[in-house]
Amino acid sequence: GEDFSCGVLTVPQDWEQPDGGKLDLGFSVVHATGDEPATGALAFLAGGPGSSAVTTDPGRYAALLDQRDLVLMDIRGAGLSQRLGWEECLVLALQNDAPAADIAALREAAIDPFGEDLTPRRVVELDTATLNPICWEQFSSQGLDLDEFDTANNARDVAELIKALGYESFDIHSTSYGTRLAMTLMDDLPGYPEPPRLRSVILDSAFPPSAYLVRTLVRSDHDFMLQLVDECQADADCATAYPDLRERLAMLLAALETEPLTADGETVTLEDVVGQLTDLGNTRAGYMPRMIAELESGVLDTYIALRDRTVGNEPAEVAPPTTPDAADPVAVFIADASALLEGDAAAEFPILANFIFAQADPLPVFRAQIEEGVPGETGARLLELLDALSEEDVEASPFVAELRATVALEADPAAQLAARSRRIRGSTPNLLYSTIHCREDILHERFEDARNSYNDLWFPQLTNLEESRAMADRCEGLPVEPAPIEVKDPVQSDVPTLVLQGAYDMPTPVYMGRRAARELENGTYALVPQRGHGTWSSADGCVGRIAAAFVDDPGAPLDRGCLEERRPQWAMPGAGAR
């Protein structure tokens, strides 16, 4: 098509034996919109391992798509590239008349596309020791060699796709496991035959090859709080108001582990407090020191305010205003009306508008909603904006037409099933995840490594050692060979690299981003305050602007001004919690 193209890249299972078995890898290319696009492309490497890159929304790359094609490829074993999930294993088992016990075990583990819940099962809920040999046998019967489903081969696949598409050079944006893939590609690229030039790399939520998985899990639900208390202690006002916060939080959690806190007719357990500490969306982080200090004294005000979500709901970053289509009066109405409102009402208004304009006769419904829900001068101004809309405006609106078409499509049973299938295909395939991490991490680790890390934690109550045990046991019954220990060596590369690290990232904690930047000869580290896993989510946001500027000119100084604006504003004692 004019906007994008898609296809299949056929590669050897083993790049050292090009005449052996083959794999078909699905990819798509979003074409640059400018008249004179660059000769290079931007490749996105998804996380997981095994999340689908092909299903990625290209909207966050809007600032770059006028000059660069966007290349999206599902790695071997993921998405459209011969996915190695319980779901595909179940299909093969049914086709091959596998024993009834095998079928039952797979039905329990696989996502049912006809069911209500499409959420993948957590590793602690899976009997991997039973599932692994079943699926090893089923996939092997199709001629697949699971030892060849690893990061080194994924890296070679990416480079060969870029070369096959005819690009002279390419840039990379990668997230989570995709950053490990990117760093492996950086390390190995000089050894490929006639490789394309790698111009720049963005590592978003870095997971470097030198990091291990099992011992990292105990820090994933812990280190974000170390970061938060360190930020408080680095701020003069916060440190004065809440001195020795790390030690105080450790003592509070230990006390709650022994006995719940009872005050004002409420009982607050350790689980209750951990639930608030681990929920750091929007601006909730700024209230955590005060909550900790109050709980020490048996005061629940800030805890209740956070629990009931009466504080901390403002976004950490004010989004730049969007420009509606001036030729569409409905789009202009929604933008102008939202601008009249504040806080949650402003955020919820476009959602309400979508719901109402999807209906057959929306204007009377909208009038009733405004008259009932928005009193005073603001309501009167909203009604004036609504009165400027006619039924003809609504029926001629491209926005309304697209909205109604989407609603109609979503009501179609075949479309619903296709959407469910895409969602499953885009999720992480369990056997691929296990294969890669068993070869590159788990078979080089012991559960005792995780226990030793756990014993060093300041706040062990925040994490669950059983998650690490389940991960350490994940390779049982899976006869893959460990990769050479050299895969854990630090990466060697002088390619300009931007490391984007969320301050409160749980899956890949802050130390991983720092390590990645330290290992790379030409790495630049950028900490994104009040942000979790995956920092580049939009084109117009702070990180999106920084990332796009880096890709445009990797050698230019980094403008971090908007990052400073995201820093937490600490709630002081006695300032009122509700």
XYZ file of C-alpha atoms in Angstrom:
578
model
C 0.000 0.000 0.000
C 0.930 3.681 -0.037
C 1.423 3.898 3.728
C 3.049 0.565 4.515
C 4.136 -2.750 3.058
C 4.599 -6.146 4.629
C 6.269 -9.401 3.801
C 8.237 -12.444 4.884
C 12.004 -12.818 5.239
C 13.149 -16.423 4.907
C 16.298 -17.131 6.941
C 18.319 -20.209 7.919
C 17.517 -21.641 11.316
C 21.279 -21.822 11.807
C 23.219 -19.032 10.111
C 26.312 -21.247 10.193
C 24.471 -23.801 8.012
C 22.606 -21.764 5.380
C 21.496 -24.870 3.464
C 19.704 -26.358 6.463
C 16.196 -25.731 7.832
C 14.508 -22.385 7.183
C 12.290 -19.983 9.122
C 9.812 -17.414 7.787
C 9.896 -14.107 9.676
C 7.022 -11.643 9.308
C 7.797 -7.943 8.940
C 6.223 -4.659 7.932
C 7.585 -1.306 6.778
C 5.836 1.986 7.491
C 6.893 4.234 4.615
C 8.284 7.728 5.118
C 5.866 10.459 4.153
C 8.357 13.095 2.944
C 9.290 13.769 -0.661
C 12.979 13.033 -0.095
C 13.308 10.398 2.651
C 16.664 9.361 4.058
C 18.466 6.317 2.699
C 18.373 4.730 6.136
C 15.540 3.327 8.234
C 14.511 3.223 11.881
C 14.058 -0.320 13.227
C 12.011 -1.019 16.360
C 13.034 -4.037 18.465
C 10.261 -5.140 20.828
C 10.566 -6.534 24.331
C 9.510 -9.799 25.860
C 11.365 -11.696 24.566
C 8.573 -12.413 22.142
C 6.321 -9.356 22.039
C 5.183 -8.593 18.514
C 6.881 -5.636 16.843
C 4.628 -5.801 13.785
C 1.570 -4.864 15.874
C 3.285 -1.725 17.244
C 1.458 1.577 16.801
C 3.825 3.809 14.766
C 2.305 6.989 16.221
C 5.168 7.657 18.637
C 7.530 7.998 15.659
C 5.473 10.725 13.963
C 8.287 13.286 14.197
C 10.635 10.957 12.299
C 8.362 9.366 9.703
C 8.615 12.206 7.244
C 12.274 11.290 6.664
C 12.650 7.626 7.663
C 10.929 4.346 6.994
C 10.008 2.394 10.109
C 10.916 -1.311 9.992
C 9.054 -3.726 12.274
C 9.968 -7.422 12.422
C 8.710 -10.178 14.702
C 11.734 -12.144 15.929
C 11.864 -15.889 15.301
C 9.314 -17.624 17.500
C 7.144 -14.510 18.070
C 4.051 -12.938 16.539
C 3.954 -13.661 12.816
C 7.279 -15.524 12.853
C 6.297 -19.089 13.760
C 5.254 -18.254 17.299
C 6.300 -20.689 20.048
C 3.417 -20.267 22.484
C 1.278 -22.679 24.454
C -1.525 -21.832 22.019
C 0.364 -23.021 18.923
C 1.616 -26.026 20.868
C -1.982 -26.950 21.712
C -2.989 -26.790 18.047
C -0.095 -29.091 17.087
C -0.907 -31.485 19.935
C -4.512 -31.732 18.757
C -3.439 -32.293 15.161
C -0.914 -34.957 16.212
C -3.343 -36.849 18.481
C -1.219 -36.238 21.567
C -2.205 -38.002 24.824
C -5.270 -36.631 26.591
C -3.181 -35.586 29.604
C -0.983 -33.435 27.357
C -4.026 -31.804 25.788
C -5.515 -31.077 29.209
C -2.283 -29.506 30.482
C -2.037 -27.276 27.400
C -5.688 -26.209 27.600
C -5.053 -25.120 31.179
C -2.009 -23.016 30.167
C -3.059 -21.595 26.796
C -5.157 -18.473 26.282
C -8.623 -19.366 24.972
C -9.515 -16.954 22.129
C -13.201 -17.640 22.837
C -12.899 -17.065 26.583
C -13.493 -13.970 28.662
C -9.943 -13.631 30.022
C -7.127 -13.069 27.513
C -4.496 -12.412 30.192
C -1.444 -14.709 29.947
C -0.793 -16.929 32.967
C 2.024 -15.930 35.345
C 5.018 -18.212 35.643
C 4.190 -19.114 39.257
C 0.816 -20.423 38.018
C 2.276 -22.707 35.333
C 3.454 -26.292 35.539
C 6.392 -25.668 33.209
C 8.016 -28.983 34.093
C 5.041 -30.710 32.426
C 4.537 -28.243 29.591
C 8.150 -27.900 28.449
C 8.741 -31.468 27.205
C 5.297 -31.598 25.590
C 5.939 -28.486 23.525
C 9.569 -29.369 22.844
C 8.304 -32.561 21.202
C 5.503 -30.847 19.294
C 7.643 -28.052 17.856
C 10.567 -30.377 17.141
C 8.194 -32.569 15.119
C 7.790 -29.567 12.785
C 11.538 -29.458 12.119
C 12.215 -26.569 14.515
C 15.508 -26.558 16.416
C 14.801 -24.571 19.572
C 18.514 -24.125 20.280
C 18.572 -21.764 17.295
C 15.922 -19.473 18.827
C 18.296 -17.110 20.613
C 19.416 -13.502 20.717
C 22.473 -13.995 18.537
C 20.376 -15.353 15.678
C 17.723 -12.680 16.229
C 20.420 -10.023 15.847
C 21.658 -11.512 12.589
C 18.045 -11.714 11.323
C 17.524 -7.986 11.939
C 20.704 -7.020 10.098
C 19.868 -9.263 7.152
C 16.357 -7.786 6.878
C 17.751 -4.247 6.783
C 20.201 -5.316 4.092
C 17.552 -7.214 2.104
C 15.316 -4.132 2.075
C 18.144 -2.150 0.510
C 18.884 0.370 3.271
C 22.407 1.773 3.462
C 22.138 2.445 7.193
C 19.712 2.126 10.054
C 18.918 3.409 13.541
C 17.414 1.339 16.345
C 14.817 2.031 19.003
C 14.572 -0.886 21.428
C 12.692 -1.600 24.637
C 13.291 -4.101 27.461
C 14.495 -7.416 25.947
C 14.772 -5.533 22.663
C 17.644 -3.580 24.225
C 19.528 -6.839 24.858
C 18.901 -7.708 21.213
C 20.104 -4.252 20.145
C 23.285 -4.504 22.226
C 24.014 -7.967 20.853
C 23.569 -6.593 17.342
C 25.934 -3.712 18.153
C 28.518 -6.225 19.377
C 28.168 -8.712 16.510
C 27.477 -6.457 13.517
C 31.133 -5.905 12.507
C 31.476 -9.675 11.995
C 28.568 -10.023 9.557
C 29.267 -10.155 5.805
C 28.766 -6.702 4.217
C 26.671 -5.343 7.092
C 24.587 -2.169 6.842
C 25.866 0.781 8.889
C 24.343 1.160 12.337
C 23.974 4.913 12.786
C 22.526 5.214 16.316
C 20.755 3.191 19.006
C 18.163 4.062 21.656
C 17.980 1.645 24.586
C 14.659 2.253 26.342
C 14.481 0.418 29.706
C 17.787 -1.378 29.207
C 18.342 -5.077 29.914
C 21.995 -5.559 28.943
C 23.339 -9.029 28.115
C 25.609 -8.862 31.176
C 22.556 -8.717 33.491
C 21.144 -11.993 34.811
C 17.444 -12.780 35.123
C 16.802 -14.868 38.252
C 18.825 -12.715 40.631
C 17.355 -9.584 39.053
C 13.727 -10.493 39.822
C 14.124 -9.846 43.534
C 15.314 -6.312 42.732
C 12.602 -5.624 40.157
C 9.928 -4.949 42.779
C 12.379 -3.283 45.151
C 14.883 -0.901 43.606
C 12.266 1.634 42.481
C 11.713 2.469 46.165
C 15.440 2.916 46.734
C 15.374 5.388 43.869
C 12.404 7.251 45.349
C 13.861 7.630 48.835
C 17.225 8.673 47.363
C 15.449 11.355 45.326
C 13.790 12.631 48.490
C 17.093 12.731 50.362
C 18.724 14.593 47.464
C 16.077 17.325 47.720
C 16.845 19.770 50.540
C 13.228 20.342 51.588
C 12.274 16.656 51.411
C 15.410 15.565 53.282
C 14.736 18.111 56.030
C 11.097 17.092 56.373
C 11.738 13.348 56.172
C 15.332 12.568 57.257
C 16.685 8.995 57.224
C 13.745 7.892 55.096
C 15.332 4.636 53.926
C 15.913 3.405 57.462
C 12.485 4.578 58.612
C 10.680 2.788 55.785
C 12.620 -0.415 56.509
C 11.553 -0.246 60.167
C 7.924 0.532 59.264
C 7.643 -2.448 56.907
C 9.273 -4.739 59.445
C 6.809 -3.582 62.117
C 3.810 -4.096 59.805
C 5.099 -7.571 59.044
C 4.653 -8.376 62.731
C 1.451 -6.471 63.496
C -1.042 -4.445 61.387
C -1.646 -0.789 62.180
C -5.030 0.095 63.664
C -6.179 3.722 63.793
C -9.404 5.677 63.315
C -11.390 2.453 63.173
C -9.333 1.072 60.252
C -6.800 -1.738 60.112
C -3.910 -1.313 57.694
C -1.831 -4.378 56.838
C 1.599 -4.770 55.293
C -0.093 -5.811 52.056
C -2.170 -2.611 52.088
C 0.888 -0.384 52.457
C 2.903 -2.296 49.852
C -0.026 -1.850 47.459
C 0.333 1.925 47.750
C 4.129 1.960 47.656
C 4.195 -0.015 44.415
C 1.608 2.186 42.680
C 3.597 5.176 41.420
C 1.541 6.352 38.475
C 0.997 10.056 37.772
C 2.329 12.163 40.702
C 1.742 9.681 43.525
C 5.484 9.421 44.252
C 5.535 12.893 45.782
C 3.174 11.759 48.554
C 5.049 8.614 49.590
C 7.483 10.218 52.090
C 4.618 11.915 53.917
C 2.595 8.693 53.957
C 5.561 6.829 55.470
C 6.100 9.479 58.148
C 2.400 9.568 59.053
C 2.107 5.781 59.278
C 5.013 5.768 61.713
C 2.852 7.920 64.014
C -0.361 5.971 63.413
C -1.831 8.652 61.133
C -3.700 7.429 58.043
C -4.573 10.683 56.253
C -2.188 10.445 53.278
C -2.498 6.651 53.079
C -6.294 6.973 52.763
C -5.983 9.808 50.268
C -3.703 7.689 48.086
C -5.857 4.609 48.526
C -9.012 6.513 47.573
C -7.155 8.341 44.775
C -8.001 11.825 45.959
C -4.356 12.914 45.577
C -1.587 12.139 43.105
C -3.876 11.978 40.081
C -2.263 14.775 38.079
C -0.048 13.634 35.201
C 3.689 13.941 35.822
C 3.939 15.840 32.574
C 1.469 18.244 30.997
C 0.791 16.993 27.491
C 1.163 19.552 24.705
C -2.165 20.625 23.231
C -3.372 18.708 20.195
C -4.437 20.527 17.060
C -7.852 19.334 15.890
C -8.856 19.142 12.255
C -10.215 22.639 11.648
C -12.366 21.295 8.819
C -14.223 18.984 11.205
C -16.535 20.948 13.545
C -17.024 17.911 15.804
C -13.266 17.553 16.396
C -13.014 21.287 17.104
C -15.937 21.070 19.536
C -14.309 18.233 21.508
C -10.969 20.088 21.714
C -12.549 23.424 22.704
C -14.871 21.816 25.251
C -12.037 19.841 26.860
C -10.039 23.076 27.192
C -12.847 24.589 29.287
C -12.610 21.786 31.839
C -9.957 20.911 34.402
C -8.351 17.803 35.889
C -10.184 14.504 35.505
C -13.150 16.167 33.808
C -10.923 17.406 30.984
C -9.354 13.963 30.544
C -12.694 12.159 30.614
C -14.546 14.487 28.239
C -13.102 13.035 24.972
C -14.015 9.536 26.201
C -17.579 10.675 26.880
C -17.690 12.361 23.465
C -16.624 9.152 21.727
C -19.415 7.263 23.436
C -22.094 9.835 22.631
C -21.113 10.622 19.031
C -21.171 6.902 18.201
C -24.939 7.030 18.774
C -27.512 7.811 16.103
C -28.784 11.152 17.507
C -25.992 12.484 19.733
C -26.793 16.213 20.125
C -29.810 15.874 22.494
C -27.905 13.304 24.546
C -24.924 15.638 24.839
C -27.182 18.520 25.869
C -28.740 16.445 28.653
C -25.306 15.337 29.887
C -24.036 18.914 30.092
C -27.169 20.300 31.717
C -27.112 17.578 34.348
C -23.381 17.245 34.988
C -21.755 20.657 34.403
C -23.398 23.507 36.330
C -22.698 27.237 36.268
C -20.745 29.305 33.784
C -18.691 26.381 32.494
C -21.858 24.460 31.632
C -23.304 27.485 29.879
C -20.172 27.889 27.744
C -20.219 24.204 26.846
C -23.820 24.542 25.709
C -22.839 27.492 23.522
C -20.189 25.342 21.840
C -22.686 22.514 21.413
C -25.298 24.860 19.892
C -22.785 25.773 17.188
C -22.924 22.160 15.977
C -25.675 21.115 13.587
C -26.944 17.659 12.701
C -25.374 18.185 9.271
C -21.990 18.846 10.925
C -22.264 15.571 12.810
C -23.281 13.503 9.797
C -20.502 15.014 7.641
C -17.808 14.635 10.294
C -14.909 12.307 9.341
C -14.265 11.810 13.059
C -17.818 10.593 13.654
C -17.765 8.407 10.545
C -14.561 6.679 11.662
C -15.875 6.316 15.213
C -19.118 4.687 14.070
C -17.293 2.411 11.646
C -15.057 1.247 14.473
C -18.041 0.571 16.739
C -19.778 -1.375 13.962
C -16.639 -3.409 13.309
C -16.201 -4.178 16.992
C -19.772 -5.519 17.077
C -19.068 -7.992 14.257
C -18.359 -11.492 15.692
C -15.748 -12.309 13.050
C -13.958 -9.022 13.707
C -14.079 -9.651 17.450
C -12.464 -13.062 17.027
C -9.799 -11.610 14.715
C -9.018 -8.911 17.272
C -8.721 -11.543 20.007
C -6.422 -13.589 17.799
C -4.210 -10.552 17.163
C -4.049 -9.843 20.883
C -2.915 -13.397 21.640
C -0.423 -13.350 18.774
C 0.996 -10.081 20.093
C 1.525 -11.437 23.608
C 4.707 -13.120 24.819
C 5.005 -16.775 23.676
C 5.941 -18.762 26.752
C 8.193 -21.397 25.224
C 10.209 -18.808 23.287
C 10.633 -16.766 26.482
C 11.855 -19.857 28.305
C 14.149 -20.976 25.485
C 15.969 -17.647 25.229
C 16.293 -17.048 28.960
C 17.230 -20.640 29.747
C 20.054 -20.529 27.223
C 21.311 -17.054 28.091
C 20.482 -16.614 31.782
C 18.878 -19.338 33.868
C 21.198 -22.227 32.989
C 24.080 -19.991 34.096
C 22.366 -19.197 37.433
C 21.191 -20.846 40.633
C 18.222 -20.035 42.832
C 20.764 -19.376 45.599
C 21.923 -16.343 43.590
C 18.438 -14.888 43.977
C 18.321 -15.763 47.670
C 21.642 -14.002 48.238
C 20.335 -10.899 46.468
C 17.126 -11.089 48.512
C 19.070 -11.169 51.767
C 20.779 -7.905 50.805
C 17.532 -5.975 50.220
C 16.530 -3.008 52.343
C 12.823 -3.723 51.850
C 12.388 -7.490 51.313
C 8.661 -7.110 52.010
C 8.241 -5.485 48.575
C 9.327 -8.544 46.623
C 8.415 -12.210 46.326
C 11.218 -14.745 46.396
C 8.868 -17.403 45.001
C 8.830 -15.558 41.657
C 12.578 -16.115 41.456
C 12.209 -19.761 42.434
C 9.600 -20.293 39.707
C 11.898 -18.603 37.190
C 14.874 -20.702 38.295
C 12.774 -23.840 37.743
C 11.483 -22.687 34.364
C 13.993 -24.760 32.373
C 12.996 -28.104 33.911
C 12.153 -30.544 31.133
C 13.386 -28.185 28.410
C 16.473 -29.800 26.780
C 18.077 -26.642 25.389
C 21.814 -26.140 25.660
C 23.231 -23.182 27.607
C 24.746 -20.530 25.389
C 28.493 -19.966 25.745
C 29.164 -17.953 28.891
C 30.667 -15.249 26.667
C 27.103 -14.062 25.929
C 27.242 -12.439 29.395
C 30.327 -10.373 28.557
C 29.946 -6.569 28.417
C 29.159 -5.272 24.945
C 31.869 -3.540 22.916
C 30.618 -0.783 20.600
C 31.249 2.877 19.802
C 27.860 3.450 18.111
C 26.190 6.600 19.538
C 23.650 5.307 22.063
C 20.983 6.993 24.163
C 19.931 5.046 27.272
C 16.446 6.075 28.442
C 15.744 4.882 31.972
C 12.514 5.282 33.930
C 13.245 6.223 37.533
C 10.602 3.813 38.864
C 11.117 1.033 36.332
C 10.372 -2.317 37.971
C 11.150 -4.976 35.296
C 14.492 -3.351 34.415
C 15.623 -1.314 37.452
C 17.752 1.798 37.303
C 21.052 -0.025 37.810
C 20.551 -1.801 34.474
C 20.323 1.466 32.552
C 23.392 2.794 34.302
C 25.280 -0.415 33.538
C 24.348 -0.302 29.849
C 25.520 3.303 29.525
C 28.719 2.523 31.413
C 29.559 -0.488 29.248
C 29.153 1.388 25.971
C 31.948 3.586 24.719
C 29.570 6.200 23.315
C 26.573 5.859 25.644
C 24.527 8.753 27.044
C 22.316 8.100 30.076
C 19.034 9.958 30.596
C 16.945 9.274 33.707
C 13.225 9.991 33.216
C 11.676 11.075 36.547
C 8.310 9.674 37.659
C 8.317 7.087 34.904
C 8.208 3.298 34.906
C 9.004 0.691 32.259
C 9.093 1.946 28.671
C 9.612 5.709 28.478
C 9.077 6.608 24.785
C 5.322 6.262 24.411
C 4.291 9.323 22.389
C 5.650 11.653 19.737
C 4.807 14.901 21.521
C 5.902 14.071 25.062
C 9.199 15.005 26.673
C 10.904 11.672 25.943
C 9.528 11.563 22.415
C 11.036 14.956 21.632
C 14.408 13.984 23.124
C 14.468 10.649 21.275
C 13.511 12.156 17.917
C 16.177 14.843 18.276
C 18.775 12.169 19.063
C 17.898 10.134 15.970
C 18.031 13.287 13.825
C 21.493 14.186 15.148
C 23.116 11.605 17.472
C 26.124 13.867 18.031
C 24.205 16.932 19.248
C 24.079 17.816 22.970
C 21.038 16.378 24.740
C 18.449 18.928 25.862
C 17.237 17.581 29.216
C 15.157 20.607 30.208
C 11.789 18.863 30.045
C 13.117 15.981 32.172
C 13.852 18.393 35.016
C 10.227 19.544 34.894
C 9.071 15.966 35.602
C 10.788 15.721 38.996
C 8.507 14.918 41.968
C 7.004 17.768 43.966
C 7.233 16.460 47.521
C 4.195 16.838 49.800
C 5.273 18.530 53.032
C 3.970 17.675 56.517
C 0.728 19.324 57.505
C -0.064 20.525 53.977
C -3.348 18.669 53.875
C -3.758 15.198 52.455
C -7.249 15.489 51.006
